[in-house]
CSV table of C-alpha atoms and ligand atoms in Angstrom, one decimal:
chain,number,residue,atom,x,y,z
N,1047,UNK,CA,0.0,0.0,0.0
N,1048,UNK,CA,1.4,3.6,-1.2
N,1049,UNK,CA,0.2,6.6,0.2
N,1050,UNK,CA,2.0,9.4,-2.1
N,1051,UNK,CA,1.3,11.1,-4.5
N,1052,UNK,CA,3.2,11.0,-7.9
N,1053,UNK,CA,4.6,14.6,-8.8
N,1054,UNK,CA,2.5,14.7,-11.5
N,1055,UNK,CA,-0.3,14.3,-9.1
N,1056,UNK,CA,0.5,17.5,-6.8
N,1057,UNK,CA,1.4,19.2,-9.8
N,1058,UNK,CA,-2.2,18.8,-10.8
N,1059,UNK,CA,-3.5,19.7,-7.9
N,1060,UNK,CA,-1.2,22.9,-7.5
N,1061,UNK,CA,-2.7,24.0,-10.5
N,1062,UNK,CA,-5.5,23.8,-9.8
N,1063,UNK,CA,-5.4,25.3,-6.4
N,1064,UNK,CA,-3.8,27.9,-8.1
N,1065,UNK,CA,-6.0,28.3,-10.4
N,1066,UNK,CA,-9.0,28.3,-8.4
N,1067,UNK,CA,-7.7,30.8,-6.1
N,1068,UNK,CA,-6.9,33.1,-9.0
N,1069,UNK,CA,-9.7,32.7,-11.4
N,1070,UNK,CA,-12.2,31.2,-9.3
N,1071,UNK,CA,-12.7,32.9,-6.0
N,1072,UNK,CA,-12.6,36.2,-6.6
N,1073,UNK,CA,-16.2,35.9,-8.6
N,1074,UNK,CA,-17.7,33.2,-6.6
N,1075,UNK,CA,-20.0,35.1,-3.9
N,1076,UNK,CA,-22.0,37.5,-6.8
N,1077,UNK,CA,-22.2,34.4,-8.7
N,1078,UNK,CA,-23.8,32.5,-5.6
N,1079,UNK,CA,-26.1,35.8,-5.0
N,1080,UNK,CA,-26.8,35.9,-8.8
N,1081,UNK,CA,-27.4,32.6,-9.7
N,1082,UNK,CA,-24.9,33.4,-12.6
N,1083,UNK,CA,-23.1,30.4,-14.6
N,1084,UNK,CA,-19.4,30.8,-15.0
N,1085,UNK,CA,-18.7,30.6,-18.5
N,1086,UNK,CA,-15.7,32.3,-19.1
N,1087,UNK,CA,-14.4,30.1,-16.0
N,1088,UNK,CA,-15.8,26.5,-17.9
N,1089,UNK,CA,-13.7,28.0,-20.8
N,1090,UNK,CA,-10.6,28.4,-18.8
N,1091,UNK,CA,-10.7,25.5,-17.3
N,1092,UNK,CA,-11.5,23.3,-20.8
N,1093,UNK,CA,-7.7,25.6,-21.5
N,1094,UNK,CA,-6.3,23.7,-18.6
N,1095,UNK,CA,-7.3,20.4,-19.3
N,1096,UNK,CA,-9.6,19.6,-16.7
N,1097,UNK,CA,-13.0,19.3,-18.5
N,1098,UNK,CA,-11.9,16.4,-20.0
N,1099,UNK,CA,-9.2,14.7,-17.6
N,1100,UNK,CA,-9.1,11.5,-17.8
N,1101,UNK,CA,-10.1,11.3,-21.9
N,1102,UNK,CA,-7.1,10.0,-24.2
N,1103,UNK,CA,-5.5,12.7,-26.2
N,1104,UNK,CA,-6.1,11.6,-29.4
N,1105,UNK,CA,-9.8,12.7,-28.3
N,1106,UNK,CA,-8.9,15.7,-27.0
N,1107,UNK,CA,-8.3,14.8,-23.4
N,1108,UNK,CA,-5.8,15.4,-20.8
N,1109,UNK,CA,-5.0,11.3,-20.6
N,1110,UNK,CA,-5.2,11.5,-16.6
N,1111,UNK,CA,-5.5,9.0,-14.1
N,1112,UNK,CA,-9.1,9.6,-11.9
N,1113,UNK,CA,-6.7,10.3,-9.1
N,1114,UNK,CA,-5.6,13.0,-10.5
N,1115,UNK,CA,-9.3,14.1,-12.1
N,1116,UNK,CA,-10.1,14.1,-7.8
N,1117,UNK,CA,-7.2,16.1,-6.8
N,1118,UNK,CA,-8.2,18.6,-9.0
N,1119,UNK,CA,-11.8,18.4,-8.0
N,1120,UNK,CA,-11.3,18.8,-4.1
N,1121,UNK,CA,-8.9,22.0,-5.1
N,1122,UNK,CA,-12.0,23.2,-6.7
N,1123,UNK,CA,-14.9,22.5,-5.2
N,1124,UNK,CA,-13.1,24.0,-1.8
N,1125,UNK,CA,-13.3,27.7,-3.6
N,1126,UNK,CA,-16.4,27.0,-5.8
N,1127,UNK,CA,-18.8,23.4,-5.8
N,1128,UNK,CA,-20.7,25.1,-8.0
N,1129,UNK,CA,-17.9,25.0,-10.6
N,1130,UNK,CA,-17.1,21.5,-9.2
N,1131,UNK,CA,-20.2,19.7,-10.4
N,1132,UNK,CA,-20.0,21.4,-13.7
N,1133,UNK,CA,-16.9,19.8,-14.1
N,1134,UNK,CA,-17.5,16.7,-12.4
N,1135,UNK,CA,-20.6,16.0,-14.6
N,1136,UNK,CA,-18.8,16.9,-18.1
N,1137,UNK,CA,-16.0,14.6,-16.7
N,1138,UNK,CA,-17.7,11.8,-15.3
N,1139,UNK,CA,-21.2,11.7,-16.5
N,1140,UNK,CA,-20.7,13.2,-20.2
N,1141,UNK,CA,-16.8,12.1,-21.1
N,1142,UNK,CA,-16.6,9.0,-19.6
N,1143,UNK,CA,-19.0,6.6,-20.9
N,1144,UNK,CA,-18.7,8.4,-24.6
N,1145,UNK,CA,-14.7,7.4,-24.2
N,1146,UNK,CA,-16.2,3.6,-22.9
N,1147,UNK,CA,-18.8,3.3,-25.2
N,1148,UNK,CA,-18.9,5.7,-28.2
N,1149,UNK,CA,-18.6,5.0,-32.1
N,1150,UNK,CA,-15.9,6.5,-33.4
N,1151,UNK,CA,-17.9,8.7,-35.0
N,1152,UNK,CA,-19.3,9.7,-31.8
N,1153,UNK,CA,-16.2,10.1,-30.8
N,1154,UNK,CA,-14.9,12.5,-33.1
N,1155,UNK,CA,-17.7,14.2,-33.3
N,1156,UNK,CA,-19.0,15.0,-29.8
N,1157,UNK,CA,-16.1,13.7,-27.5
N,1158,UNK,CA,-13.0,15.8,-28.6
N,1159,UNK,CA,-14.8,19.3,-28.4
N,1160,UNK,CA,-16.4,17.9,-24.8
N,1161,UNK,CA,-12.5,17.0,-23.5
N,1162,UNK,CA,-11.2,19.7,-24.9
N,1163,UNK,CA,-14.1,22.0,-22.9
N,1164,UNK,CA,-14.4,23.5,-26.3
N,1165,UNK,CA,-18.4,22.4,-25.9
N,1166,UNK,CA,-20.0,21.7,-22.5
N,1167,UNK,CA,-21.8,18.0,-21.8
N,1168,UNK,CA,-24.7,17.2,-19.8
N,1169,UNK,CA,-26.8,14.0,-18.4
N,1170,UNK,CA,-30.5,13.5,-18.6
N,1171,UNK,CA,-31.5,10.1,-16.6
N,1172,UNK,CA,-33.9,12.1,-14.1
N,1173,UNK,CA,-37.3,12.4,-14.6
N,1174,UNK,CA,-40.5,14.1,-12.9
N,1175,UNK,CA,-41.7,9.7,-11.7
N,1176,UNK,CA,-38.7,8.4,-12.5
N,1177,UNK,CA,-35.7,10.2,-9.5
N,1178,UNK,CA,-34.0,7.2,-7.2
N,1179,UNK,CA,-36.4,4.8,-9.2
N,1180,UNK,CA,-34.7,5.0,-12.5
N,1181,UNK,CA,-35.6,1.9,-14.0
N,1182,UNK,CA,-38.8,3.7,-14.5
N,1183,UNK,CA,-38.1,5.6,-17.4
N,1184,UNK,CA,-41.2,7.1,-19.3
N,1185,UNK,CA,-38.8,8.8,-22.0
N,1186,UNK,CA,-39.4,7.5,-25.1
N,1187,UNK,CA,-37.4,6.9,-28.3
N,1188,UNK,CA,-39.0,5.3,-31.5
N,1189,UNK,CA,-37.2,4.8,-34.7
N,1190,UNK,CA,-38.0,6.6,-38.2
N,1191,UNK,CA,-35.9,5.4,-40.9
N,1192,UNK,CA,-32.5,6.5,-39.9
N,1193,UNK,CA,-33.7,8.8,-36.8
N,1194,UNK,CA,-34.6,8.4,-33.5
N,1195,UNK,CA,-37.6,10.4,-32.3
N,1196,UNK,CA,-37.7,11.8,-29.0
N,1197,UNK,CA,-40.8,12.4,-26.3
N,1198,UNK,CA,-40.7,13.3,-22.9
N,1199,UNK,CA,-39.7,15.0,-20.2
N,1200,UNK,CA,-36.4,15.1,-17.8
N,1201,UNK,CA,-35.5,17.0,-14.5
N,1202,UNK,CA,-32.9,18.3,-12.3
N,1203,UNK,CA,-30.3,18.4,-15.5
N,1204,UNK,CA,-27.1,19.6,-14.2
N,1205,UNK,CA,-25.8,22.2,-17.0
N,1206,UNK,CA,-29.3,21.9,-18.3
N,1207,UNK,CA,-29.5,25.4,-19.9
N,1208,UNK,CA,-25.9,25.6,-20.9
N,1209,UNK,CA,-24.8,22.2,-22.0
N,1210,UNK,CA,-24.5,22.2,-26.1
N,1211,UNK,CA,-24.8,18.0,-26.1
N,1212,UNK,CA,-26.9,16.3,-23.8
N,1213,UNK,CA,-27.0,12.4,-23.1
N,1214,UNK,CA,-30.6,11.3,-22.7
N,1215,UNK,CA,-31.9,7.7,-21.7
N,1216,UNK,CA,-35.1,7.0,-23.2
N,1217,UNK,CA,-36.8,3.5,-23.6
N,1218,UNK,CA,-36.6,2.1,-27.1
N,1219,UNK,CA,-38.4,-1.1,-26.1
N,1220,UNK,CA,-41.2,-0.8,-23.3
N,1221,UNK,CA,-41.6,-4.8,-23.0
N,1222,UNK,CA,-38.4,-5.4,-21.8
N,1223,UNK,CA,-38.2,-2.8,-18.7
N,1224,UNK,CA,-34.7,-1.5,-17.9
N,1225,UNK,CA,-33.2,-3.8,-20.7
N,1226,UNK,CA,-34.9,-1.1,-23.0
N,1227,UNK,CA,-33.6,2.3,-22.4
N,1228,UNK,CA,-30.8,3.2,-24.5
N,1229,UNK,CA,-28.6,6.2,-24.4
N,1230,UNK,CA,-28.8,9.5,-26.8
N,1231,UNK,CA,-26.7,12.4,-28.0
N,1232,UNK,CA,-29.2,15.7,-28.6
N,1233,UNK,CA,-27.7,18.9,-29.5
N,1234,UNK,CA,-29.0,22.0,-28.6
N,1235,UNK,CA,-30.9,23.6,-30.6
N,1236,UNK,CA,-32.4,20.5,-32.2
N,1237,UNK,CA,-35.9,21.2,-33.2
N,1238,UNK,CA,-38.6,19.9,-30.2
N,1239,UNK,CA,-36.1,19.7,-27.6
N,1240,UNK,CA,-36.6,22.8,-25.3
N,1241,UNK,CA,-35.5,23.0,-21.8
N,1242,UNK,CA,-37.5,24.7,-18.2
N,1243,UNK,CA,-36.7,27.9,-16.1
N,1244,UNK,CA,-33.4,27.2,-14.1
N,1245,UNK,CA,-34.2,26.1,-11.3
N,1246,UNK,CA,-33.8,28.9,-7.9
N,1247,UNK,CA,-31.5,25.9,-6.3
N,1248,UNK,CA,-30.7,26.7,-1.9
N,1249,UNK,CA,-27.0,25.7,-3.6
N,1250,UNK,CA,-24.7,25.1,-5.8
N,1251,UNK,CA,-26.2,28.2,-7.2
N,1252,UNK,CA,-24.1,29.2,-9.9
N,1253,UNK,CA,-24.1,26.0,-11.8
N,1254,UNK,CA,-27.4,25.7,-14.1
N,1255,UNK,CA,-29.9,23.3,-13.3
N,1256,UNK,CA,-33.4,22.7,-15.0
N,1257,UNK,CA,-35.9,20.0,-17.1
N,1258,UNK,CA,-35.2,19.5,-20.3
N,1259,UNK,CA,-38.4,18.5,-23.1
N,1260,UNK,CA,-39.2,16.4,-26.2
N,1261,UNK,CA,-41.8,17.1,-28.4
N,1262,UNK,CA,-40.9,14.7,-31.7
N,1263,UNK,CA,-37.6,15.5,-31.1
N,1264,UNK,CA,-36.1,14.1,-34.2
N,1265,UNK,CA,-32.3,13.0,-34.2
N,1266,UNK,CA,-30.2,10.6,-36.2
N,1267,UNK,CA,-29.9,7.2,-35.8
N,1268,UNK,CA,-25.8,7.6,-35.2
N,1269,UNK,CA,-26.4,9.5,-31.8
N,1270,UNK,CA,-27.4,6.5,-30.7
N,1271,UNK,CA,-24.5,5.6,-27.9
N,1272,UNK,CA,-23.7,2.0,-27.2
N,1273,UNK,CA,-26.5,-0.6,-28.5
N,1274,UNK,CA,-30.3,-0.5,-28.3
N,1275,UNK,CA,-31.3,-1.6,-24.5
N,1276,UNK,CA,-27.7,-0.5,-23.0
N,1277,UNK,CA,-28.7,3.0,-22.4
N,1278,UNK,CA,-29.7,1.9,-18.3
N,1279,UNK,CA,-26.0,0.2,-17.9
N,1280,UNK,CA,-24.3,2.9,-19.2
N,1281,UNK,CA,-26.1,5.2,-16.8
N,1282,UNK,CA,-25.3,3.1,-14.0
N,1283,UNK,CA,-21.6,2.7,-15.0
N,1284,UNK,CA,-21.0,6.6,-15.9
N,1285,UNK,CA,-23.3,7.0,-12.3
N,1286,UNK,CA,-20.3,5.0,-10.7
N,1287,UNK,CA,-17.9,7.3,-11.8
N,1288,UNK,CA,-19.8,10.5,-11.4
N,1289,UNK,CA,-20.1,9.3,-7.6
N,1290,UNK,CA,-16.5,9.4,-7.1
N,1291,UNK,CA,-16.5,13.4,-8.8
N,1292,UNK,CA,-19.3,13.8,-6.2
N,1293,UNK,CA,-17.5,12.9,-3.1
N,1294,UNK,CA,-14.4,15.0,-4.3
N,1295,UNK,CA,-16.4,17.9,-4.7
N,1296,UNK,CA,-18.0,17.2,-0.9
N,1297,UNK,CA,-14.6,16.7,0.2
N,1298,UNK,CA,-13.8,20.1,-0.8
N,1299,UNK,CA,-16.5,21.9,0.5
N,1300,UNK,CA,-15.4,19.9,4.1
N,1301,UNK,CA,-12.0,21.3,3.7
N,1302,UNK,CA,-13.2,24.6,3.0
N,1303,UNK,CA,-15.2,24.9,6.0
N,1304,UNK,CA,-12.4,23.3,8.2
N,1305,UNK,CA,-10.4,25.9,7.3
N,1306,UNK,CA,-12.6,28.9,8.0
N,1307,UNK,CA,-13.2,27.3,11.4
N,1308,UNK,CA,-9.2,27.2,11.9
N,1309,UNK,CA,-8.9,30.8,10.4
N,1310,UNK,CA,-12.1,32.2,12.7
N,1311,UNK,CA,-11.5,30.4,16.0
N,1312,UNK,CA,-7.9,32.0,16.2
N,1313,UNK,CA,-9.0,35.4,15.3
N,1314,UNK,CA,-12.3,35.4,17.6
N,1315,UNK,CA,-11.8,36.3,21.0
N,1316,UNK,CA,-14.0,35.5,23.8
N,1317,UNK,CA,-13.8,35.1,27.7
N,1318,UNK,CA,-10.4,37.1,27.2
N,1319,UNK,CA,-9.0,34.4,24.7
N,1320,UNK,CA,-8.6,33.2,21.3
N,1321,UNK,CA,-11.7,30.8,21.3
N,1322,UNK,CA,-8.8,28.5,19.7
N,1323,UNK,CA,-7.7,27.9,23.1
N,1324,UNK,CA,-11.2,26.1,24.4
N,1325,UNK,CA,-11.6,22.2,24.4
N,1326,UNK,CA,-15.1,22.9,23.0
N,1327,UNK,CA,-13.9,24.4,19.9
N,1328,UNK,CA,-10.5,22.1,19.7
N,1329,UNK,CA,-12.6,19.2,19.5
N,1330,UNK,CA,-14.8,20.2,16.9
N,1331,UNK,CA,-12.1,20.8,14.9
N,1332,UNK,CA,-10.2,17.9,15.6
N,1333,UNK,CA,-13.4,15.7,14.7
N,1334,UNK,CA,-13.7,17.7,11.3
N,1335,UNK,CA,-9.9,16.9,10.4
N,1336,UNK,CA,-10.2,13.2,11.3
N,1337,UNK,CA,-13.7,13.2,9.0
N,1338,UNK,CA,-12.1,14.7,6.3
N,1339,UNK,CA,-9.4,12.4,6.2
N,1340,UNK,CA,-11.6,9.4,6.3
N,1341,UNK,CA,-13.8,10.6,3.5
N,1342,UNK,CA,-10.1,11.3,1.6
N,1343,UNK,CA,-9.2,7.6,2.3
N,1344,UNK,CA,-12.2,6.2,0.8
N,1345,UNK,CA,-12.3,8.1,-2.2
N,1346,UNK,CA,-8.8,8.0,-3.2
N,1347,UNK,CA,-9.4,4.2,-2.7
N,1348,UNK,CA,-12.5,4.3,-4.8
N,1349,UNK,CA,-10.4,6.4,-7.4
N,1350,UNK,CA,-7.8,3.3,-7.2
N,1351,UNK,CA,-9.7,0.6,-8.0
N,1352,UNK,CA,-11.4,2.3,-11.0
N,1353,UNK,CA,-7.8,3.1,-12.7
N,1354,UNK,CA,-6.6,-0.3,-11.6
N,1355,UNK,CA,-9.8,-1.5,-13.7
N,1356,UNK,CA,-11.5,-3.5,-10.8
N,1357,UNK,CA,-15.1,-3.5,-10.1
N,1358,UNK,CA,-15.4,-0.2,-7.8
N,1359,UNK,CA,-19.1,0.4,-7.6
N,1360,UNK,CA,-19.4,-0.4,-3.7
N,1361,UNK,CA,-16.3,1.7,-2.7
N,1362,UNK,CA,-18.1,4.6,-5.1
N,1363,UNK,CA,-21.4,4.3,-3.7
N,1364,UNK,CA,-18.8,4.6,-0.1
N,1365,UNK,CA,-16.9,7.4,-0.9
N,1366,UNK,CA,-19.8,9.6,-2.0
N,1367,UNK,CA,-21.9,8.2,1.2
N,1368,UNK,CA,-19.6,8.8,3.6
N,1369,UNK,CA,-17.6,12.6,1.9
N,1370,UNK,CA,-21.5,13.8,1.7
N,1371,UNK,CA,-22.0,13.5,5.0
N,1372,UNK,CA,-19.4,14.8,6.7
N,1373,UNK,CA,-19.6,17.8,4.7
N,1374,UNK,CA,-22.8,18.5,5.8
N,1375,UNK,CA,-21.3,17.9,9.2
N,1376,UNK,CA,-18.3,19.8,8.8
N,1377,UNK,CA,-20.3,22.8,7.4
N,1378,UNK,CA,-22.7,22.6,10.3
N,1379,UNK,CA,-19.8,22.8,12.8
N,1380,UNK,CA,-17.9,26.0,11.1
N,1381,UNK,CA,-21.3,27.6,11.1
N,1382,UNK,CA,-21.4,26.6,15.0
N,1383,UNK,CA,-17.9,27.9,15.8
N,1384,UNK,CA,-18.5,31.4,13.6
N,1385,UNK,CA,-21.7,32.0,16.1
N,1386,UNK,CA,-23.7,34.3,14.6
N,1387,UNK,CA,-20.9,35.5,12.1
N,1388,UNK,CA,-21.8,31.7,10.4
N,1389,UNK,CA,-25.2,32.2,9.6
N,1390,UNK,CA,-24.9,35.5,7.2
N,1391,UNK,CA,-23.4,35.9,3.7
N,1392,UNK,CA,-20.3,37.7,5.0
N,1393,UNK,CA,-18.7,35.2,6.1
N,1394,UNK,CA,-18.2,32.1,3.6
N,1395,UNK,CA,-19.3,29.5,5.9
N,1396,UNK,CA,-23.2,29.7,5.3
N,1397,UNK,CA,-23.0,29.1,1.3
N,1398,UNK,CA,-20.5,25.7,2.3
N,1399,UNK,CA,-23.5,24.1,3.9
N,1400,UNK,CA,-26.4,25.2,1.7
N,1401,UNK,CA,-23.5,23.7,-1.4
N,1402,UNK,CA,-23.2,20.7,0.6
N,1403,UNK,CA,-26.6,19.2,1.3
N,1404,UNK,CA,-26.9,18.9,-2.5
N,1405,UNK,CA,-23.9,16.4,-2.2
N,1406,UNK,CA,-26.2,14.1,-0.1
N,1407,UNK,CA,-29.3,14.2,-2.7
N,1408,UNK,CA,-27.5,14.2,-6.9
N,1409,UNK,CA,-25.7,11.2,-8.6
N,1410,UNK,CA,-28.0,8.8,-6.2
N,1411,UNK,CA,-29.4,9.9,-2.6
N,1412,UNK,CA,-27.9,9.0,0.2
N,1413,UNK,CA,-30.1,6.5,0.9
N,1414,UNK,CA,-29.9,4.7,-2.7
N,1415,UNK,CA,-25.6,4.7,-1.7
N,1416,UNK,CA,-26.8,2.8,1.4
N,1417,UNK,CA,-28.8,0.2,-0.7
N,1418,UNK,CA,-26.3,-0.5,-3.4
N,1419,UNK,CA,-23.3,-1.1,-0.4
N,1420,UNK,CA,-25.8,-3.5,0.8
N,1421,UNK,CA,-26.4,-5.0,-1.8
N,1422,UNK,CA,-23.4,-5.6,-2.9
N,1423,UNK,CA,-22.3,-6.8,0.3
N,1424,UNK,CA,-24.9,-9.5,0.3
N,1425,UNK,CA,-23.9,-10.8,-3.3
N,1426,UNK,CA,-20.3,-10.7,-2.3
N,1427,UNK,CA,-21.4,-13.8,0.4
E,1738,CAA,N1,-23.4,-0.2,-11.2
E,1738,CAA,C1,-23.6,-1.0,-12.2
E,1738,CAA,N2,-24.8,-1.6,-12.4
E,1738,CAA,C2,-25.8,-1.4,-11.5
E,1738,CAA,C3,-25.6,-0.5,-10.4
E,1738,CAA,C4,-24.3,0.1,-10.3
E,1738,CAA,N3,-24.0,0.9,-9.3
E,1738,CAA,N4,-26.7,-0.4,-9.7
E,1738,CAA,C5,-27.6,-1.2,-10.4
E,1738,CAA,N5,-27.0,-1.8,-11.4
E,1738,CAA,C6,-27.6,-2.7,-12.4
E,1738,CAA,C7,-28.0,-4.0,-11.8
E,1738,CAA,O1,-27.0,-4.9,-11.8
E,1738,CAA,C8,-29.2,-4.4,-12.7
E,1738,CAA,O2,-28.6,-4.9,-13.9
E,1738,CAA,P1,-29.3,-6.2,-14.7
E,1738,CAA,O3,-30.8,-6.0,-14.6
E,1738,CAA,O4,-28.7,-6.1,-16.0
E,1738,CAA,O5,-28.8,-7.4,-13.9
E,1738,CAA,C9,-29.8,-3.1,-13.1
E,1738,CAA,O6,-28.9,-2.1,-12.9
E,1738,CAA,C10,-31.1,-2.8,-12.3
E,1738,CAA,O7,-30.7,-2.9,-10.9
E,1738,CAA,P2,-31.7,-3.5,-9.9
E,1738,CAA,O8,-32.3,-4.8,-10.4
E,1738,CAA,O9,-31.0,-3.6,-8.6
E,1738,CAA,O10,-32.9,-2.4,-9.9
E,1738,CAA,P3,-33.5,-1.5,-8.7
E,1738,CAA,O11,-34.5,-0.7,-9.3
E,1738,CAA,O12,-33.8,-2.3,-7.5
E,1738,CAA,O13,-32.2,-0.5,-8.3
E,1738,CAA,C11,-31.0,1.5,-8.6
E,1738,CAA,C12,-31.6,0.3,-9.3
E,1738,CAA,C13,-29.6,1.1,-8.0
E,1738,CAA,C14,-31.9,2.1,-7.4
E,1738,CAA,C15,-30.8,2.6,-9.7
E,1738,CAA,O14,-32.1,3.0,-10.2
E,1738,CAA,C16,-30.1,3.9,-9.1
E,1738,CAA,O15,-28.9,3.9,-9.1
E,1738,CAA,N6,-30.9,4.9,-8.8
E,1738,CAA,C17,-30.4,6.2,-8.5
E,1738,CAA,C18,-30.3,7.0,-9.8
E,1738,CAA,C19,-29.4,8.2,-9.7
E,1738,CAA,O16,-28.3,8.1,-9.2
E,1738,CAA,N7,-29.8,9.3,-10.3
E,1738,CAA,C20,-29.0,10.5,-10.4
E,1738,CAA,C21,-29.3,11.1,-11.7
E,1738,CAA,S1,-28.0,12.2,-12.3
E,1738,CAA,C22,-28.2,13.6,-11.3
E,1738,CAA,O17,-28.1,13.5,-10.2
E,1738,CAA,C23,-28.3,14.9,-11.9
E,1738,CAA,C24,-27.1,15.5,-12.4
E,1738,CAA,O18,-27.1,16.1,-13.5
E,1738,CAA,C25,-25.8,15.5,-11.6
C-alpha cells in the first residue's frame, strides 16, 4: 500500500489550487447571490485540461489518471462546488462513458470538443416519476428510418441550460423494462427539444440546473451511444464514476469549512482568549480533520480501483456516502464555531453548507448509496 502522491499528481493539484484561487474565488459570492453560470471560467478551465481529464489525447483529453481528475476536483470544489459539479458532470457523466462506449464517429464528433471543454456535456437520466427509481423511465425513443424520435420530459439536469450536447436515456423497447432504455446524444438547438426555467437551487447556485423536453424530437440514428437496450447500464456505469466526482467535490466543501473554522477560532476572541484555546472548539475541529481524512481515504481508494480496472461500484457508492456527509457535518460545525458570524453571507461559511446538502441528494441519494453497499455486500457472500 502507497500513500503518495506522484509529482505529476501534486502538480495537478497545485494548478488547480492555483487556479481556483486566482480565477475562481474572486467571482464566486456575486455568482452565488446571482445565480450566474461561469462561463468564461468553464472555458478556462476546458484551457487547462480539466474538463476532460481522464479522456485519451487523441480525443482531445488530458489522458489522466481519476486520481488525479479528484485532486483537482477537491482544489476546486473547496473555492467553488458550484464550478465543481459542472466539471465533475462533463468529466464523469458526459466524457466517460462516450470514451467507454462511443462510435468512433461519436467520438470524433462529440467527444474531442467535450474533453477539450471546447463544448459543455450534460446527463438526462432524471425524470418528474422516475428520480431514485430510475428503472422507470417514461422517455421514449421510436425509430423513423434513420432517426430516432424523442418524447418526454427530464428534470434536475445539471448544466441543463448551458450544455451544447446532452446524453438522454429513453426506452426504445417498453416490454423489456430496464433492458430497454438506451442512451442518446441531442444537441442543442435540435428542433422539439426545449428546456424549463433554471431552477432557484438553496445551492450550488451558480451552476445551471433545470428539465429538459421532447416534443418529436427528431435526431439521427448515429447518436445513438452504445447498443439498443444498453442505455440503463451505461447510466449506472457513468453513475459509478460520477459518484466518485461527487465525493471530491463534498470533500472540498469539508475542507473549505475546516479551514474557515481554523482561520475564525484563532482570530475570535472571547472570555479574554482566542476561542482557539477552548476544548469545546478544539474538539470540533479535531473531529472535522479526522472526518475529512476518512472521507479522503475512501475516495482516493474508490479512485484506485477504477484506474486499476477492478469493479469499484461499492467503494463509489462509499466514498460519496460517507464525503456527503461529513460535509454537511463539517459545514454545520464552522457555522457553530463562527456563532452568529456563520449564519450571514459575510462570512463564507453559510453558502459551504447550503452547497453541501446537495452532495447528499445528486448522482443517487444517500439512501440509494446505502442500498447498493448492501447489496453488494450481500452478493459478495
Ligand atoms: N453499477 C452497475 N450496475 C448497476 C448499479 C451500479 N451501481 N446499480 C444497479 N445496477 C444494475 C443492476 O446490476 C441491474 O442490472 P441487470 O438487470 O442487467 O442485472 C440493473 O442495474 C437494475 O438494478 P436493480 O435490479 O438492482 O434495480 P433497482 O430498481 O432495484 O435498483 C438503482 C436500481 C440502484 C436504485 C438505480 O435505479 C439507481 O442507481 N438509482 C439512482 C439514480 C441516480 O443516481 N440518479 C441520479 C441522476 S443524475 C443527477 O443526479 C443529476 C445531475 O445532473 C448531476
Amino acid at each position: 500500500m502507497n500513500f503518495e502522491f506522484t509529482e505529476e499528481h501534486l502538480m495537478i493539484q497545485q494548478t488547480a489550487r492555483e487556479f481556483a484561487e486566482a480565477e475562481i474565488a474572486k467571482s464566486a459570492v456575486e455568482r452565488d447571490i446571482n445565480a450566474e453560470f461561469p462561463s468564461e471560467i468553464v472555458k478556462k478551465l476546458g484551457e487547462l485540461g480539466f474538463m476532460g481529464m481522464m479522456v485519451p489525447p487523441e480525443y482531445g483529453g488530458a489522458g489522466l489518471d481519476t486520481i488525479s481528475y479528484i485532486l483537482a476536483m477537491i482544489e476546486i470544489s473547496k473555492v467553488d462546488a458550484s464550478v465543481g459539479v459542472i466539471m465533475s458532470v462533463n468529466n464523469s457523466l458526459v466524457c466517460f462513458g462516450l470514451e467507454k462506449y462511443g462510435s468512433d464517429y461519436i467520438k470524433e464528433k462529440y467527444l474531442t470538443p467535450l474533453a477539450k471543454g471546447d463544448k459543455l456535456g450534460a446527463f438526462a437520466l432524471s425524470e418528474p416519476e422516475a428520480g431514485s427509481d430510475a428503472t422507470k423511465q417514461k422517455t421514449t425513443a421510436d425509430t423513423e428510418g434513420d432517426f430516432y424520435v424523442l418524447n418526454g420530459i427530464k428534470n434536475w439536469t445539471t448544466n441543463g441550460v448551458s450544455a451544447d450536447y446532452h446524453l438522454v436515456m429513453a426506452t426504445t423497447d417498453k416490454e423489456k423494462g430496464h433492458h430497454g432504455i438506451s442512451t442518446f446524444i441531442v444537441e442543442k438547438g435540435t428542433e422539439g427539444f426545449g428546456h424549463g426555467k433554471k431552477e432557484d437551487k438553496l445551492g450550488i447556485r451558480s451552476s445551471d440546473t433545470c428539465s429538459l423536453t421532447f416534443q418529436n424530437c427528431r435526431i439521427p440514428a448515429q447518436n445513438l451511444v452504445w447498443e439498443e437496450g444498453k442505455g440503463f447500464n451505461f447510466a449506472m456505469q457513468t453513475l459509478n464514476g460520477g459518484r466518485i466526482g461527487i465525493a471530491a467535490q463534498a470533500i472540498g466543501i469539508a475542507e473549505a469549512s475546516l479551514e474557515a473554522a481554523l482561520k475564525y477560532s484563532k482570530e475570535r476572541k472571547a472570555f479574554g482568549q482566542e476561542i482557539s484555546k477552548f476544548q469545546a472548539i478544539q474538539f470540533k475541529l479535531a473531529d472535522m480533520a479526522m472526518k475529512i481524512d476518512a472521507a479522503k481515504l475512501l475516495t482516493f481508494k474508490a479512485a484506485a480501483v477504477k484506474d486499476a480496472n477492478k469493479k469499484y461500484y461499492k467503494e463509489a457508492a462509499m466514498a460519496k456516502l460517507y464525503a456527503s456527509k461529513i460535509a454537511v457535518e463539517c459545514a454545520l460545525e464552522a457555522i457553530q464555531i463562527h456563532g452568529g458570524y456563520g449564519y450571514v453571507r459575510e462570512y463564507l461559511v453559510e453558502r459551504y453548507l447550503r452547497d453541501a446538502k446537495i452532495t447528499e441528494i445528486y448522482e443517487g441519494t444517500s439512501e440509494i448509496q446505502r442500498m447498493i453497499i448492501a447489496r453488494a455486500l450481500l452478493d459478495e457472500m
